[in-house]
Short mmCIF file of C-alpha atoms in Angstrom, two decimals:
data_model
loop_
_atom_site.label_atom_id
_atom_site.label_comp_id
_atom_site.label_asym_id
_atom_site.label_seq_id
_atom_site.Cartn_x
_atom_site.Cartn_y
_atom_site.Cartn_z
CA MET F 1 -24.00 -26.49 -38.99
CA LYS F 2 -20.15 -26.94 -39.47
CA LEU F 3 -19.81 -30.09 -40.89
CA GLU F 4 -16.29 -31.25 -40.30
CA THR F 5 -14.49 -34.72 -41.71
CA ASN F 6 -10.82 -35.86 -41.26
CA PRO F 7 -8.17 -33.40 -43.32
CA THR F 8 -6.15 -35.67 -44.05
CA SER F 9 -8.22 -38.61 -46.10
CA ASN F 10 -7.55 -39.56 -49.33
CA VAL F 11 -6.57 -35.63 -50.29
CA ALA F 12 -4.09 -35.05 -52.71
CA ALA F 13 -2.46 -31.37 -52.45
CA PRO F 14 -1.54 -31.37 -56.53
CA ARG F 15 0.08 -28.23 -57.70
CA GLY F 16 -4.11 -26.64 -59.30
CA LYS F 17 -3.96 -25.32 -62.88
CA GLY F 18 -7.35 -25.07 -63.62
CA LYS F 19 -9.55 -23.05 -65.92
CA LEU F 20 -10.88 -19.82 -64.55
CA VAL F 21 -14.45 -20.27 -63.52
CA LEU F 22 -16.26 -17.23 -63.48
CA SER F 23 -19.98 -17.96 -65.14
CA VAL F 24 -23.04 -15.52 -64.88
CA ALA F 25 -25.45 -16.59 -62.28
CA ALA F 26 -28.67 -18.13 -63.69
CA ALA F 27 -30.76 -17.78 -60.10
CA ALA F 28 -31.45 -16.12 -57.13
CA ALA F 29 -29.63 -17.10 -54.71
CA LEU F 30 -31.25 -18.83 -51.56
CA LEU F 31 -33.95 -17.29 -49.71
CA LEU F 32 -32.36 -17.04 -45.86
CA SER F 33 -33.14 -16.19 -43.01
CA GLY F 34 -32.08 -13.09 -40.93
CA CYS F 35 -28.85 -13.48 -38.83
CA SER F 36 -30.26 -13.37 -35.13
CA VAL F 37 -27.08 -11.87 -33.93
CA GLY F 38 -24.51 -8.07 -35.42
CA THR F 39 -26.30 -5.96 -37.88
CA PRO F 40 -26.67 -8.38 -40.49
CA VAL F 41 -27.32 -7.16 -43.93
CA ASP F 42 -30.95 -6.61 -45.60
CA ARG F 43 -30.82 -9.75 -47.64
CA SER F 44 -33.21 -8.07 -50.45
CA LYS F 45 -30.34 -5.26 -50.96
CA VAL F 46 -27.59 -8.12 -52.03
CA GLU F 47 -29.40 -10.53 -53.51
CA SER F 48 -30.05 -9.38 -57.62
CA VAL F 49 -28.59 -10.53 -60.30
CA ASP F 50 -25.76 -8.56 -62.08
CA ALA F 51 -26.11 -10.11 -65.77
CA ASN F 52 -22.91 -7.90 -67.30
CA ALA F 53 -20.45 -9.00 -63.70
CA LYS F 54 -18.78 -11.79 -63.08
CA THR F 55 -19.85 -13.89 -60.74
CA LEU F 56 -18.19 -16.09 -58.06
CA ARG F 57 -19.17 -19.04 -56.71
CA LEU F 58 -18.79 -19.70 -53.16
CA ALA F 59 -18.13 -22.62 -50.84
CA HIS F 60 -18.60 -23.20 -47.40
CA VAL F 61 -19.86 -25.99 -44.43
CA TYR F 62 -22.64 -23.46 -42.92
CA ASP F 63 -26.12 -23.14 -42.15
CA ALA F 64 -28.04 -20.21 -44.15
CA GLY F 65 -28.00 -19.07 -40.61
CA HIS F 66 -24.57 -18.83 -39.50
CA PRO F 67 -22.87 -15.57 -38.95
CA VAL F 68 -20.71 -16.49 -41.77
CA GLU F 69 -22.88 -16.62 -44.16
CA GLU F 70 -25.68 -14.45 -43.02
CA CYS F 71 -22.98 -11.37 -41.45
CA GLY F 72 -20.02 -12.01 -43.51
CA VAL F 73 -20.62 -13.65 -47.24
CA ALA F 74 -23.98 -10.72 -46.95
CA THR F 75 -22.04 -7.90 -46.53
CA ILE F 76 -19.16 -9.21 -49.95
CA LYS F 77 -22.13 -9.07 -51.85
CA GLU F 78 -22.56 -5.56 -50.72
CA GLU F 79 -19.03 -4.43 -50.94
CA LEU F 80 -18.88 -5.49 -54.18
CA GLN F 81 -21.93 -3.71 -55.69
CA GLY F 82 -21.35 -2.05 -58.76
CA SER F 83 -17.56 -3.64 -58.65
CA GLY F 84 -18.05 -5.89 -61.72
CA LEU F 85 -18.08 -8.48 -59.41
CA GLN F 86 -20.11 -10.78 -57.47
CA VAL F 87 -20.75 -13.38 -55.28
CA GLN F 88 -23.23 -16.35 -55.89
CA SER F 89 -22.95 -19.05 -52.36
CA PHE F 90 -23.72 -21.85 -51.32
CA PRO F 91 -24.02 -22.99 -48.06
CA SER F 92 -24.30 -25.50 -46.13
CA ALA F 93 -21.54 -28.30 -48.06
CA GLN F 94 -23.90 -28.32 -50.95
CA LEU F 95 -21.09 -28.48 -53.28
CA GLY F 96 -18.91 -31.17 -50.34
CA ASN F 97 -17.19 -30.64 -47.11
CA GLU F 98 -13.62 -28.97 -46.00
CA SER F 99 -11.62 -31.20 -47.88
CA GLU F 100 -13.57 -31.81 -50.73
CA LEU F 101 -13.54 -27.98 -51.43
CA LEU F 102 -9.87 -27.23 -50.97
CA GLU F 103 -9.22 -29.47 -54.29
CA GLN F 104 -11.84 -27.50 -55.45
CA VAL F 105 -10.36 -24.24 -55.49
CA ALA F 106 -6.50 -25.95 -55.96
CA SER F 107 -8.03 -27.54 -58.92
CA GLY F 108 -9.98 -24.06 -60.59
CA SER F 109 -13.45 -26.66 -60.44
CA LEU F 110 -14.35 -23.74 -58.02
CA ASP F 111 -14.17 -20.46 -57.69
CA MET F 112 -13.73 -19.33 -53.80
CA ALA F 113 -14.36 -21.94 -50.92
CA VAL F 114 -13.59 -21.23 -46.15
CA ALA F 115 -12.27 -24.03 -44.57
CA GLY F 116 -10.11 -23.50 -41.47
CA PRO F 117 -6.19 -24.21 -40.87
CA SER F 118 -6.49 -27.71 -39.51
CA PHE F 119 -7.59 -28.46 -43.63
CA LEU F 120 -4.89 -26.01 -45.21
CA GLY F 121 -2.03 -27.29 -42.96
CA VAL F 122 -3.08 -31.34 -45.55
CA TRP F 123 -1.31 -28.35 -47.73
CA GLU F 124 0.88 -26.62 -45.97
CA GLN F 125 1.72 -27.72 -42.17
CA ASN F 126 2.10 -24.75 -40.74
CA ALA F 127 -1.22 -23.61 -41.56
CA ALA F 128 -2.87 -25.71 -39.29
CA VAL F 129 -0.79 -23.35 -36.32
CA LEU F 130 -3.36 -21.39 -36.36
CA ASP F 131 -5.76 -24.34 -34.38
CA ALA F 132 -3.73 -24.98 -31.52
CA ALA F 133 -5.52 -25.32 -27.90
CA TYR F 134 -4.33 -22.25 -26.06
CA LEU F 135 -2.20 -20.26 -28.99
CA PHE F 136 -4.42 -16.81 -28.99
CA GLU F 137 -4.47 -14.85 -25.75
CA ASP F 138 -8.03 -13.20 -27.26
CA VAL F 139 -9.44 -12.58 -30.63
CA ASP F 140 -7.00 -9.21 -31.15
CA HIS F 141 -4.04 -11.57 -30.86
CA PHE F 142 -6.03 -14.26 -33.50
CA VAL F 143 -6.76 -11.29 -35.97
CA ASP F 144 -3.03 -9.92 -35.59
CA THR F 145 -1.31 -13.26 -36.11
CA ALA F 146 -3.25 -13.85 -39.02
CA ASN F 147 -3.17 -10.28 -41.02
CA GLY F 148 0.44 -10.04 -40.02
CA GLU F 149 3.60 -11.30 -41.34
CA GLN F 150 4.40 -14.49 -40.29
CA MET F 151 1.00 -16.28 -41.45
CA GLN F 152 1.83 -14.43 -44.29
CA ALA F 153 5.12 -15.67 -45.40
CA VAL F 154 3.33 -19.30 -44.55
CA PHE F 155 -0.02 -18.27 -46.50
CA ASP F 156 2.34 -17.72 -49.53
CA ASN F 157 4.17 -20.69 -49.37
CA LEU F 158 0.47 -22.47 -49.06
CA TYR F 159 -0.09 -20.52 -53.03
CA GLU F 160 2.90 -21.28 -54.03
CA SER F 161 2.89 -24.62 -53.89
CA SER F 162 -0.69 -25.66 -53.85
CA ASP F 163 -2.08 -22.35 -55.75
CA ILE F 164 -4.41 -21.47 -53.03
CA LYS F 165 -4.23 -18.44 -51.73
CA VAL F 166 -6.27 -17.18 -48.88
CA LEU F 167 -7.62 -14.29 -49.20
CA SER F 168 -8.94 -13.28 -45.50
CA SER F 169 -9.08 -14.05 -41.88
CA TRP F 170 -12.23 -14.28 -39.81
CA TYR F 171 -13.32 -14.94 -36.78
CA TYR F 172 -15.40 -18.51 -35.81
CA GLY F 173 -15.51 -18.24 -32.12
CA THR F 174 -13.44 -19.54 -29.10
CA ARG F 175 -14.48 -23.25 -28.63
CA HIS F 176 -15.55 -24.37 -24.59
CA VAL F 177 -16.53 -27.80 -23.48
CA THR F 178 -19.90 -28.22 -22.88
CA ALA F 179 -20.72 -31.78 -20.48
CA ASN F 180 -22.37 -33.21 -17.73
CA LYS F 181 -20.39 -32.31 -15.09
CA GLN F 182 -18.58 -29.32 -13.87
CA ILE F 183 -14.65 -29.35 -15.64
CA SER F 184 -11.99 -27.77 -14.69
CA THR F 185 -9.21 -28.99 -13.86
CA ALA F 186 -7.38 -31.41 -16.30
CA ALA F 187 -8.40 -34.36 -13.15
CA ASP F 188 -12.03 -33.87 -14.60
CA PHE F 189 -11.71 -34.72 -17.95
CA ALA F 190 -10.38 -38.64 -16.59
CA GLY F 191 -12.84 -41.19 -18.05
CA LEU F 192 -14.80 -38.83 -20.33
CA LYS F 193 -15.08 -39.19 -23.78
CA ILE F 194 -15.23 -36.07 -25.32
CA ARG F 195 -16.06 -35.27 -29.24
CA THR F 196 -14.21 -33.84 -31.35
CA PRO F 197 -13.58 -33.54 -34.65
CA ASN F 198 -11.75 -35.80 -37.01
CA ALA F 199 -9.11 -33.99 -37.69
CA PRO F 200 -5.96 -34.85 -36.11
CA LEU F 201 -4.83 -31.98 -34.10
CA TYR F 202 -8.75 -30.73 -32.73
CA LEU F 203 -7.61 -34.91 -30.60
CA ALA F 204 -4.14 -33.72 -30.00
CA ASN F 205 -6.06 -30.34 -28.34
CA VAL F 206 -8.63 -32.27 -26.08
CA SER F 207 -5.76 -35.36 -25.37
CA ALA F 208 -3.02 -33.29 -24.66
CA MET F 209 -5.45 -31.50 -21.86
CA GLY F 210 -6.28 -34.58 -20.45
CA GLY F 211 -9.29 -35.82 -22.21
CA THR F 212 -10.26 -38.97 -23.74
CA ALA F 213 -10.71 -37.58 -28.29
CA THR F 214 -13.31 -39.57 -29.36
CA PRO F 215 -14.32 -38.54 -33.48
CA MET F 216 -17.57 -37.75 -34.63
CA ALA F 217 -19.54 -35.58 -37.57
CA LEU F 218 -20.87 -32.99 -35.92
CA ASP F 219 -24.39 -34.27 -37.20
CA GLU F 220 -24.37 -36.91 -34.33
CA VAL F 221 -22.93 -35.37 -31.61
CA TYR F 222 -26.77 -34.44 -30.09
CA LEU F 223 -27.94 -38.14 -30.41
CA ALA F 224 -24.50 -39.56 -29.08
CA LEU F 225 -24.84 -36.68 -25.95
CA GLN F 226 -29.07 -38.11 -25.46
CA GLN F 227 -27.71 -41.21 -25.05
CA GLY F 228 -24.76 -41.07 -23.83
CA VAL F 229 -22.39 -42.45 -26.57
CA ILE F 230 -20.71 -39.44 -25.55
CA ASP F 231 -19.38 -37.96 -22.63
CA ALA F 232 -19.12 -34.79 -23.42
CA GLN F 233 -18.05 -31.88 -26.83
CA GLU F 234 -16.48 -29.13 -27.27
CA ASN F 235 -17.51 -25.87 -30.17
CA PRO F 236 -17.59 -22.11 -30.35
CA ILE F 237 -20.93 -20.83 -27.53
CA PRO F 238 -22.62 -19.78 -31.39
CA THR F 239 -22.11 -23.73 -32.81
CA ILE F 240 -23.68 -24.78 -29.29
CA ALA F 241 -26.96 -22.76 -29.14
CA THR F 242 -26.98 -23.32 -32.35
CA ALA F 243 -27.03 -27.16 -32.34
CA LYS F 244 -28.46 -26.67 -28.94
CA PHE F 245 -26.24 -29.01 -27.21
CA ASN F 246 -27.42 -26.87 -24.07
CA GLU F 247 -30.35 -28.92 -24.17
CA VAL F 248 -28.26 -32.43 -23.64
CA GLN F 249 -25.68 -31.57 -20.64
CA ASP F 250 -25.57 -29.81 -17.73
CA TYR F 251 -22.72 -27.38 -17.67
CA ILE F 252 -20.74 -25.71 -20.54
CA ASN F 253 -17.01 -24.74 -18.67
CA LEU F 254 -15.33 -22.03 -20.19
CA THR F 255 -12.81 -23.44 -21.26
CA GLY F 256 -11.31 -20.95 -23.90
CA HIS F 257 -9.25 -23.98 -25.05
CA MET F 258 -9.54 -22.39 -28.86
CA VAL F 259 -10.16 -19.13 -30.18
CA GLN F 260 -10.47 -19.91 -33.65
CA GLY F 261 -10.46 -18.40 -37.78
CA VAL F 262 -11.43 -19.87 -40.93
CA GLN F 263 -10.25 -18.90 -44.88
CA LEU F 264 -11.76 -17.72 -46.94
CA ASN F 265 -9.86 -19.24 -49.77
CA THR F 266 -9.28 -18.74 -54.13
CA GLY F 267 -6.82 -20.02 -56.57
CA ARG F 268 -4.59 -19.25 -58.93
CA ALA F 269 -6.61 -19.26 -61.89
CA VAL F 270 -9.36 -17.37 -60.75
CA TYR F 271 -6.92 -14.55 -58.55
CA GLU F 272 -4.68 -13.29 -61.20
CA GLY F 273 -7.45 -13.70 -63.49
CA LEU F 274 -8.68 -10.47 -61.88
CA SER F 275 -8.19 -7.11 -62.48
CA ASP F 276 -6.05 -5.29 -60.29
CA GLU F 277 -9.35 -3.03 -59.82
CA GLU F 278 -11.14 -6.43 -59.47
CA ARG F 279 -8.44 -8.13 -57.01
CA THR F 280 -8.75 -4.77 -54.86
CA ALA F 281 -12.27 -4.88 -54.67
CA LEU F 282 -12.41 -8.66 -53.73
CA GLU F 283 -10.03 -7.90 -51.22
CA GLU F 284 -11.51 -4.49 -49.58
CA ALA F 285 -14.91 -6.55 -49.32
CA MET F 286 -13.19 -9.60 -47.61
CA GLN F 287 -12.15 -7.58 -45.30
CA ALA F 288 -15.57 -5.75 -44.56
CA GLY F 289 -16.44 -9.41 -43.90
CA ALA F 290 -14.02 -10.42 -41.40
CA GLU F 291 -15.49 -7.72 -39.21
CA ALA F 292 -18.72 -8.03 -40.54
CA THR F 293 -18.09 -11.94 -39.66
CA ARG F 294 -16.55 -10.68 -36.05
CA THR F 295 -19.59 -8.63 -34.72
CA CYS F 296 -22.32 -11.29 -35.05
CA VAL F 297 -19.88 -14.20 -33.73
CA GLU F 298 -18.48 -11.73 -30.97
CA GLU F 299 -21.87 -9.79 -30.16
CA GLN F 300 -23.87 -13.79 -29.90
CA GLU F 301 -21.20 -15.19 -27.19
CA GLN F 302 -21.87 -12.82 -25.45
CA SER F 303 -25.93 -12.39 -25.69
CA VAL F 304 -25.75 -16.12 -25.39
CA LEU F 305 -23.79 -16.76 -22.52
CA GLU F 306 -25.80 -13.90 -20.39
CA LYS F 307 -29.19 -15.99 -21.50
CA TRP F 308 -27.22 -19.56 -19.64
CA LYS F 309 -26.52 -17.33 -17.30
CA THR F 310 -30.08 -16.56 -16.32
CA GLY F 311 -30.61 -20.49 -15.61
CA SER F 312 -31.67 -21.35 -18.83
CA GLY F 313 -31.28 -25.56 -19.66
CA ILE F 314 -27.61 -25.04 -18.70
CA GLN F 315 -24.93 -23.85 -15.54
CA VAL F 316 -21.92 -21.93 -16.52
CA ASN F 317 -18.43 -22.92 -15.41
CA GLU F 318 -17.05 -20.29 -14.66
CA ASP F 319 -13.55 -21.97 -12.04
CA VAL F 320 -10.75 -23.20 -14.13
CA ASP F 321 -8.02 -23.57 -14.40
CA ARG F 322 -6.79 -22.08 -17.95
CA ALA F 323 -3.18 -21.51 -16.55
CA SER F 324 -2.94 -25.39 -15.95
CA PHE F 325 -4.55 -26.94 -19.17
CA ALA F 326 -2.61 -24.41 -21.53
CA ALA F 327 0.93 -25.42 -20.31
CA ALA F 328 0.14 -28.87 -20.63
CA ALA F 329 -1.57 -28.29 -23.91
CA GLY F 330 1.30 -26.15 -24.83
CA GLU F 331 4.05 -28.91 -24.02
CA ALA F 332 2.33 -31.14 -26.68
CA MET F 333 1.74 -28.30 -29.39
CA ARG F 334 6.12 -28.12 -29.53
CA GLN F 335 5.51 -30.93 -30.76
CA GLN F 336 4.06 -30.48 -33.81
CA PRO F 337 6.26 -29.08 -37.20
CA TRP F 338 5.49 -25.62 -36.79
CA GLY F 339 6.14 -26.42 -32.31
CA ASP F 340 8.79 -22.90 -33.00
CA LEU F 341 5.95 -21.73 -34.49
CA TYR F 342 4.05 -22.18 -31.99
CA ASP F 343 6.40 -20.22 -28.90
CA GLN F 344 6.87 -17.18 -31.72
CA ILE F 345 3.26 -17.00 -31.99
CA LYS F 346 2.42 -16.76 -28.41
CA SER F 347 5.30 -14.63 -26.92
CA ALA F 348 4.20 -11.71 -29.60
CA ARG F 349 1.63 -11.46 -26.97
#
């Protein structure tokens, strides 16, 4: 489960110069359940500890069964075998939320962390553009942009100002709106209280589409929907299915308002403490992890949606006027500090 918190609260952005944390793991990793999508790595082949390898501690806020862990992190572990590096993973927010994990990475007290653009935007405001509504046409557009020259310049600025280095960008999923009614136009949003993560850009995205954004922690949403405290929520299909929101909502409305990714981040002390060979091995493993995660997420998006279309508990509304939503969102996004970059990314497709 992704635990989402306000990335602007109680966050300082110091230039961290912490010491390299590369401890040898003393215990085997958690015994995790198998991934239900894609082709996950055989965990038995990657959970052994090499006493002679440097151990990088990686933390994130997703469940142990989420594709980020079961497909992405597991692939990293497999790819690093024999490289002199190994990864010890801490899923499920064991070491903190996304804001806290980034602070630890910047200070050098944590080796690597997964965090999204809205949270990186606290440290380098232009990084937040990747979470803007209706920025991307499809997943390829996201991947090309995240790996392209424009965002590399943004990530370079982030590194120089905060010591946080983005190693890789992973596809997380495309966000849609669930509710107890069909939502096809902005008028259908009128009067609906729509849960969002507690981050300013998420609130702006929903408001631009005509909704009333209600910030709330993800683990509170099921009960809030069930009791009518909120009317709707928005998330990628794998998250909706994992959290079982389809049990307490009548419709999934395919708004596709965010094609979303997350970043794999490390700190300067860690990155510059690696040899050239170790850096190459880590970067190649990260790329393999990105590809594995995308495969798992896309396969689950397709398989879960097909199951729902057959009448399994929630109705699928494909009659959504995305063009009108995108136009309204575009006007709002252009008012952001990175509005020009938003237009450049959209026009590049």
